Amino acid sequence: MSDLRAELVGAGGVAIPRYRMLLPPGWQGYDVDMETERELVAAARERLAGAGRPDLAGRLGVQVGDALRSLRSQNAFAYAFAGESSPTWALGAASLVGIKRVASPEVPLDAIVEDAIRNRGAAALGDDHRIVRWTESSPVVLDGVRAVSFLVHYLIAIPGSRRTQAVQWTATVAHAEDLAEDDPVLQAWTALFDHHIATFTWSVR
């Protein structure tokens, strides 16, 4: 494996089985625990100091902390984004989050999948039908500018859970309001994430 292809290895921090998945070239994967929060804030402080803007470190630390706490509240177990060397910056900024979903009597996982197929254009990724993928878009405001958040969701049932638990990977791409849904940039992002999510496998000891 080249140094530009990171492998995300799940250690089961949110009580899910171990797994492996290749990330896009130059991407970095993280847990969403307090140790990761400290590491990200320290790295950001160092970069800001090198850029002559140490005054921004405090505010950025708060933003990072808020973001990771929000992810933890959603039962997230992993977070990934492009490092400085990643060629995906040519397409823009994006992130990837993994969360654990647990069914309830009111909202079973099969109902989530059925709704995604009927109302969101969901389809199986690959011939084995183990991954279901759908997309959606919603308006957002970033730094006072109106934009669109393009989301690509992937749902994978956790083995042995009798379809009551799953992991959901969500890729998020922010883009300008005037970008068409079938724009080649969004198609390229979807193809990229499809390729890497398809490498997801459960680790069996």
PDB file of C-alpha atoms in Angstrom:
ATOM      1  CA  MET A   1       0.000   0.000   0.000  1.00  0.00           C
ATOM      2  CA  SER A   2       1.467   3.370  -0.938  1.00  0.00           C
ATOM      3  CA  ASP A   3       1.936   6.141   1.595  1.00  0.00           C
ATOM      4  CA  LEU A   4      -0.961   8.047   0.003  1.00  0.00           C
ATOM      5  CA  ARG A   5      -3.523   5.347   0.638  1.00  0.00           C
ATOM      6  CA  ALA A   6      -4.515   5.294   4.282  1.00  0.00           C
ATOM      7  CA  GLU A   7      -6.308   2.344   5.788  1.00  0.00           C
ATOM      8  CA  LEU A   8      -8.907   3.053   8.411  1.00  0.00           C
ATOM      9  CA  VAL A   9      -8.938   0.289  11.011  1.00  0.00           C
ATOM     10  CA  GLY A  10     -11.824   0.302  13.439  1.00  0.00           C
ATOM     11  CA  ALA A  11     -10.962  -0.654  16.981  1.00  0.00           C
ATOM     12  CA  GLY A  12     -14.560  -0.829  18.120  1.00  0.00           C
ATOM     13  CA  GLY A  13     -14.610   2.300  20.302  1.00  0.00           C
ATOM     14  CA  VAL A  14     -18.403   2.604  19.918  1.00  0.00           C
ATOM     15  CA  ALA A  15     -19.040  -1.116  20.366  1.00  0.00           C
ATOM     16  CA  ILE A  16     -18.929  -2.218  16.747  1.00  0.00           C
ATOM     17  CA  PRO A  17     -16.893  -5.096  15.333  1.00  0.00           C
ATOM     18  CA  ARG A  18     -13.440  -4.347  13.984  1.00  0.00           C
ATOM     19  CA  TYR A  19     -13.335  -3.366  10.342  1.00  0.00           C
ATOM     20  CA  ARG A  20     -11.008  -2.195   7.581  1.00  0.00           C
ATOM     21  CA  MET A  21     -11.558   0.362   4.846  1.00  0.00           C
ATOM     22  CA  LEU A  22      -9.279   2.202   2.446  1.00  0.00           C
ATOM     23  CA  LEU A  23      -9.477   5.987   2.486  1.00  0.00           C
ATOM     24  CA  PRO A  24      -8.924   8.257  -0.533  1.00  0.00           C
ATOM     25  CA  PRO A  25      -5.311   9.218  -1.282  1.00  0.00           C
ATOM     26  CA  GLY A  26      -3.907  11.621   1.293  1.00  0.00           C
ATOM     27  CA  TRP A  27      -6.877  11.336   3.650  1.00  0.00           C
ATOM     28  CA  GLN A  28      -6.456  10.902   7.404  1.00  0.00           C
ATOM     29  CA  GLY A  29      -8.785   8.963   9.673  1.00  0.00           C
ATOM     30  CA  TYR A  30      -9.438   9.705  13.338  1.00  0.00           C
ATOM     31  CA  ASP A  31     -11.386   8.421  16.290  1.00  0.00           C
ATOM     32  CA  VAL A  32     -13.738  10.975  17.822  1.00  0.00           C
ATOM     33  CA  ASP A  33     -12.499  10.633  21.405  1.00  0.00           C
ATOM     34  CA  MET A  34     -10.923  13.255  23.679  1.00  0.00           C
ATOM     35  CA  GLU A  35      -7.392  12.210  22.713  1.00  0.00           C
ATOM     36  CA  THR A  36      -8.160  12.925  19.064  1.00  0.00           C
ATOM     37  CA  GLU A  37      -9.618  16.300  20.048  1.00  0.00           C
ATOM     38  CA  ARG A  38      -6.389  17.233  21.813  1.00  0.00           C
ATOM     39  CA  GLU A  39      -4.261  16.058  18.868  1.00  0.00           C
ATOM     40  CA  LEU A  40      -6.267  18.018  16.303  1.00  0.00           C
ATOM     41  CA  VAL A  41      -6.244  21.186  18.397  1.00  0.00           C
ATOM     42  CA  ALA A  42      -2.488  20.907  18.978  1.00  0.00           C
ATOM     43  CA  ALA A  43      -1.835  20.406  15.252  1.00  0.00           C
ATOM     44  CA  ALA A  44      -4.048  23.376  14.405  1.00  0.00           C
ATOM     45  CA  ARG A  45      -2.245  25.573  16.941  1.00  0.00           C
ATOM     46  CA  GLU A  46       1.084  24.651  15.389  1.00  0.00           C
ATOM     47  CA  ARG A  47      -0.105  25.477  11.874  1.00  0.00           C
ATOM     48  CA  LEU A  48      -1.612  28.783  12.962  1.00  0.00           C
ATOM     49  CA  ALA A  49       1.541  29.739  14.821  1.00  0.00           C
ATOM     50  CA  GLY A  50       3.577  28.976  11.713  1.00  0.00           C
ATOM     51  CA  ALA A  51       1.228  31.158   9.683  1.00  0.00           C
ATOM     52  CA  GLY A  52       1.598  34.034  12.133  1.00  0.00           C
ATOM     53  CA  ARG A  53      -1.990  33.752  13.461  1.00  0.00           C
ATOM     54  CA  PRO A  54      -1.745  32.231  16.951  1.00  0.00           C
ATOM     55  CA  ASP A  55      -4.626  34.526  17.946  1.00  0.00           C
ATOM     56  CA  LEU A  56      -7.033  32.221  16.106  1.00  0.00           C
ATOM     57  CA  ALA A  57      -6.042  29.112  18.068  1.00  0.00           C
ATOM     58  CA  GLY A  58      -8.509  29.628  20.901  1.00  0.00           C
ATOM     59  CA  ARG A  59     -11.529  30.021  18.658  1.00  0.00           C
ATOM     60  CA  LEU A  60     -10.480  27.064  16.506  1.00  0.00           C
ATOM     61  CA  GLY A  61     -10.055  24.907  19.580  1.00  0.00           C
ATOM     62  CA  VAL A  62     -13.637  25.660  20.600  1.00  0.00           C
ATOM     63  CA  GLN A  63     -14.901  24.856  17.100  1.00  0.00           C
ATOM     64  CA  VAL A  64     -13.031  21.531  16.987  1.00  0.00           C
ATOM     65  CA  GLY A  65     -14.295  20.601  20.442  1.00  0.00           C
ATOM     66  CA  ASP A  66     -17.888  21.461  19.554  1.00  0.00           C
ATOM     67  CA  ALA A  67     -17.689  19.469  16.305  1.00  0.00           C
ATOM     68  CA  LEU A  68     -16.314  16.329  17.957  1.00  0.00           C
ATOM     69  CA  ARG A  69     -18.782  16.521  20.845  1.00  0.00           C
ATOM     70  CA  SER A  70     -21.594  16.779  18.312  1.00  0.00           C
ATOM     71  CA  LEU A  71     -20.275  13.700  16.511  1.00  0.00           C
ATOM     72  CA  ARG A  72     -20.011  11.744  19.762  1.00  0.00           C
ATOM     73  CA  SER A  73     -23.617  12.642  20.614  1.00  0.00           C
ATOM     74  CA  GLN A  74     -24.646  11.044  17.293  1.00  0.00           C
ATOM     75  CA  ASN A  75     -22.866   7.771  18.162  1.00  0.00           C
ATOM     76  CA  ALA A  76     -20.048   8.507  15.721  1.00  0.00           C
ATOM     77  CA  PHE A  77     -16.987   6.280  15.830  1.00  0.00           C
ATOM     78  CA  ALA A  78     -14.739   7.655  13.055  1.00  0.00           C
ATOM     79  CA  TYR A  79     -14.037  10.844  11.158  1.00  0.00           C
ATOM     80  CA  ALA A  80     -11.856  11.401   8.083  1.00  0.00           C
ATOM     81  CA  PHE A  81     -10.840  14.289   5.868  1.00  0.00           C
ATOM     82  CA  ALA A  82      -8.198  15.211   3.331  1.00  0.00           C
ATOM     83  CA  GLY A  83      -4.681  15.997   4.491  1.00  0.00           C
ATOM     84  CA  GLU A  84      -2.643  18.771   2.940  1.00  0.00           C
ATOM     85  CA  SER A  85      -1.088  16.384   0.398  1.00  0.00           C
ATOM     86  CA  SER A  86      -4.354  14.928  -0.870  1.00  0.00           C
ATOM     87  CA  PRO A  87      -5.093  15.323  -4.582  1.00  0.00           C
ATOM     88  CA  THR A  88      -8.814  15.453  -3.747  1.00  0.00           C
ATOM     89  CA  TRP A  89      -8.389  19.151  -2.878  1.00  0.00           C
ATOM     90  CA  ALA A  90      -8.680  19.702  -6.639  1.00  0.00           C
ATOM     91  CA  LEU A  91     -12.367  18.813  -6.207  1.00  0.00           C
ATOM     92  CA  GLY A  92     -12.898  20.928  -3.093  1.00  0.00           C
ATOM     93  CA  ALA A  93     -13.418  20.147   0.603  1.00  0.00           C
ATOM     94  CA  ALA A  94     -15.206  17.087   1.959  1.00  0.00           C
ATOM     95  CA  SER A  95     -15.409  14.918   5.057  1.00  0.00           C
ATOM     96  CA  LEU A  96     -16.452  11.382   5.958  1.00  0.00           C
ATOM     97  CA  VAL A  97     -18.123  10.332   9.213  1.00  0.00           C
ATOM     98  CA  GLY A  98     -18.997   6.867  10.474  1.00  0.00           C
ATOM     99  CA  ILE A  99     -21.853   6.457  12.959  1.00  0.00           C
ATOM    100  CA  LYS A 100     -23.518   3.455  14.532  1.00  0.00           C
ATOM    101  CA  ARG A 101     -27.256   3.149  13.977  1.00  0.00           C
ATOM    102  CA  VAL A 102     -29.427   1.041  16.259  1.00  0.00           C
ATOM    103  CA  ALA A 103     -32.949   0.059  15.292  1.00  0.00           C
ATOM    104  CA  SER A 104     -35.954   0.712  17.480  1.00  0.00           C
ATOM    105  CA  PRO A 105     -39.450  -0.805  17.367  1.00  0.00           C
ATOM    106  CA  GLU A 106     -40.651   2.476  15.878  1.00  0.00           C
ATOM    107  CA  VAL A 107     -37.834   2.758  13.293  1.00  0.00           C
ATOM    108  CA  PRO A 108     -36.427  -0.658  12.275  1.00  0.00           C
ATOM    109  CA  LEU A 109     -33.450  -0.674   9.918  1.00  0.00           C
ATOM    110  CA  ASP A 110     -35.454  -2.373   7.200  1.00  0.00           C
ATOM    111  CA  ALA A 111     -37.870   0.569   7.266  1.00  0.00           C
ATOM    112  CA  ILE A 112     -34.950   2.989   6.889  1.00  0.00           C
ATOM    113  CA  VAL A 113     -33.714   1.076   3.856  1.00  0.00           C
ATOM    114  CA  GLU A 114     -37.185   0.839   2.322  1.00  0.00           C
ATOM    115  CA  ASP A 115     -37.731   4.577   2.763  1.00  0.00           C
ATOM    116  CA  ALA A 116     -34.348   5.339   1.219  1.00  0.00           C
ATOM    117  CA  ILE A 117     -35.164   3.157  -1.805  1.00  0.00           C
ATOM    118  CA  ARG A 118     -38.685   4.489  -2.300  1.00  0.00           C
ATOM    119  CA  ASN A 119     -38.144   8.170  -1.561  1.00  0.00           C
ATOM    120  CA  ARG A 120     -34.423   8.912  -1.869  1.00  0.00           C
ATOM    121  CA  GLY A 121     -33.314   6.916  -4.878  1.00  0.00           C
ATOM    122  CA  ALA A 122     -31.217   4.487  -2.831  1.00  0.00           C
ATOM    123  CA  ALA A 123     -29.558   1.557  -4.556  1.00  0.00           C
ATOM    124  CA  ALA A 124     -27.246  -1.280  -3.644  1.00  0.00           C
ATOM    125  CA  LEU A 125     -23.541  -0.641  -4.073  1.00  0.00           C
ATOM    126  CA  GLY A 126     -22.036  -3.714  -5.729  1.00  0.00           C
ATOM    127  CA  ASP A 127     -23.451  -7.067  -6.677  1.00  0.00           C
ATOM    128  CA  ASP A 128     -23.526  -8.482  -3.142  1.00  0.00           C
ATOM    129  CA  HIS A 129     -26.105  -5.884  -1.989  1.00  0.00           C
ATOM    130  CA  ARG A 130     -24.423  -5.547   1.417  1.00  0.00           C
ATOM    131  CA  ILE A 131     -24.135  -1.742   1.117  1.00  0.00           C
ATOM    132  CA  VAL A 132     -27.047   0.589   0.389  1.00  0.00           C
ATOM    133  CA  ARG A 133     -26.238   4.098  -0.885  1.00  0.00           C
ATOM    134  CA  TRP A 134     -28.366   7.227  -1.340  1.00  0.00           C
ATOM    135  CA  THR A 135     -27.734  10.951  -1.678  1.00  0.00           C
ATOM    136  CA  GLU A 136     -29.440  14.123  -0.542  1.00  0.00           C
ATOM    137  CA  SER A 137     -28.808  17.860  -0.586  1.00  0.00           C
ATOM    138  CA  SER A 138     -29.773  20.614   1.840  1.00  0.00           C
ATOM    139  CA  PRO A 139     -29.140  24.367   2.019  1.00  0.00           C
ATOM    140  CA  VAL A 140     -26.548  25.610   4.535  1.00  0.00           C
ATOM    141  CA  VAL A 141     -24.866  28.888   5.460  1.00  0.00           C
ATOM    142  CA  LEU A 142     -21.064  28.816   5.690  1.00  0.00           C
ATOM    143  CA  ASP A 143     -19.315  31.900   7.052  1.00  0.00           C
ATOM    144  CA  GLY A 144     -22.335  33.970   6.095  1.00  0.00           C
ATOM    145  CA  VAL A 145     -22.494  32.604   2.540  1.00  0.00           C
ATOM    146  CA  ARG A 146     -25.412  30.477   1.346  1.00  0.00           C
ATOM    147  CA  ALA A 147     -24.317  27.112  -0.008  1.00  0.00           C
ATOM    148  CA  VAL A 148     -25.512  23.528  -0.423  1.00  0.00           C
ATOM    149  CA  SER A 149     -24.454  20.491   1.576  1.00  0.00           C
ATOM    150  CA  PHE A 150     -24.317  17.383  -0.635  1.00  0.00           C
ATOM    151  CA  LEU A 151     -24.506  14.164   1.398  1.00  0.00           C
ATOM    152  CA  VAL A 152     -23.737  10.614   0.301  1.00  0.00           C
ATOM    153  CA  HIS A 153     -24.944   7.970   2.775  1.00  0.00           C
ATOM    154  CA  TYR A 154     -23.881   4.320   2.934  1.00  0.00           C
ATOM    155  CA  LEU A 155     -25.616   1.831   5.241  1.00  0.00           C
ATOM    156  CA  ILE A 156     -23.993  -1.505   6.162  1.00  0.00           C
ATOM    157  CA  ALA A 157     -25.647  -4.005   8.507  1.00  0.00           C
ATOM    158  CA  ILE A 158     -23.524  -5.201  11.446  1.00  0.00           C
ATOM    159  CA  PRO A 159     -23.088  -8.985  11.271  1.00  0.00           C
ATOM    160  CA  GLY A 160     -24.758 -10.979  14.015  1.00  0.00           C
ATOM    161  CA  SER A 161     -27.159  -8.140  14.901  1.00  0.00           C
ATOM    162  CA  ARG A 162     -30.107  -9.663  13.003  1.00  0.00           C
ATOM    163  CA  ARG A 163     -30.409  -6.417  11.058  1.00  0.00           C
ATOM    164  CA  THR A 164     -30.990  -4.370  14.204  1.00  0.00           C
ATOM    165  CA  GLN A 165     -27.661  -2.493  14.037  1.00  0.00           C
ATOM    166  CA  ALA A 166     -25.684  -0.930  11.220  1.00  0.00           C
ATOM    167  CA  VAL A 167     -22.863   1.441  10.480  1.00  0.00           C
ATOM    168  CA  GLN A 168     -23.629   4.451   8.349  1.00  0.00           C
ATOM    169  CA  TRP A 169     -20.892   6.318   6.527  1.00  0.00           C
ATOM    170  CA  THR A 170     -21.839   9.828   5.427  1.00  0.00           C
ATOM    171  CA  ALA A 171     -19.675  11.846   3.063  1.00  0.00           C
ATOM    172  CA  THR A 172     -20.349  15.593   3.099  1.00  0.00           C
ATOM    173  CA  VAL A 173     -19.406  17.975   0.299  1.00  0.00           C
ATOM    174  CA  ALA A 174     -20.255  21.689   0.495  1.00  0.00           C
ATOM    175  CA  HIS A 175     -20.690  23.492  -2.826  1.00  0.00           C
ATOM    176  CA  ALA A 176     -22.033  26.702  -4.347  1.00  0.00           C
ATOM    177  CA  GLU A 177     -25.778  27.143  -4.748  1.00  0.00           C
ATOM    178  CA  ASP A 178     -25.568  27.310  -8.539  1.00  0.00           C
ATOM    179  CA  LEU A 179     -23.835  23.942  -8.948  1.00  0.00           C
ATOM    180  CA  ALA A 180     -26.159  21.485 -10.706  1.00  0.00           C
ATOM    181  CA  GLU A 181     -26.929  18.129  -9.077  1.00  0.00           C
ATOM    182  CA  ASP A 182     -25.426  16.313 -12.073  1.00  0.00           C
ATOM    183  CA  ASP A 183     -22.289  18.464 -12.162  1.00  0.00           C
ATOM    184  CA  PRO A 184     -19.147  16.420 -12.956  1.00  0.00           C
ATOM    185  CA  VAL A 185     -17.561  17.532  -9.674  1.00  0.00           C
ATOM    186  CA  LEU A 186     -20.348  15.953  -7.602  1.00  0.00           C
ATOM    187  CA  GLN A 187     -20.323  12.872  -9.796  1.00  0.00           C
ATOM    188  CA  ALA A 188     -16.569  12.589  -9.238  1.00  0.00           C
ATOM    189  CA  TRP A 189     -17.018  12.838  -5.465  1.00  0.00           C
ATOM    190  CA  THR A 190     -19.719  10.159  -5.503  1.00  0.00           C
ATOM    191  CA  ALA A 191     -17.587   7.827  -7.617  1.00  0.00           C
ATOM    192  CA  LEU A 192     -14.609   8.383  -5.303  1.00  0.00           C
ATOM    193  CA  PHE A 193     -16.558   7.571  -2.150  1.00  0.00           C
ATOM    194  CA  ASP A 194     -18.313   4.626  -3.828  1.00  0.00           C
ATOM    195  CA  HIS A 195     -14.903   3.153  -4.642  1.00  0.00           C
ATOM    196  CA  HIS A 196     -13.552   3.470  -1.115  1.00  0.00           C
ATOM    197  CA  ILE A 197     -16.688   2.498   0.807  1.00  0.00           C
ATOM    198  CA  ALA A 198     -16.784  -0.647  -1.344  1.00  0.00           C
ATOM    199  CA  THR A 199     -13.493  -1.682   0.324  1.00  0.00           C
ATOM    200  CA  PHE A 200     -15.216  -1.813   3.722  1.00  0.00           C
ATOM    201  CA  THR A 201     -14.862  -5.258   5.279  1.00  0.00           C
ATOM    202  CA  TRP A 202     -15.442  -6.668   8.747  1.00  0.00           C
ATOM    203  CA  SER A 203     -12.280  -8.029  10.363  1.00  0.00           C
ATOM    204  CA  VAL A 204     -12.589 -11.620  11.512  1.00  0.00           C
ATOM    205  CA  ARG A 205     -10.070 -12.893  14.023  1.00  0.00           C
TER     206      ARG A 205
END
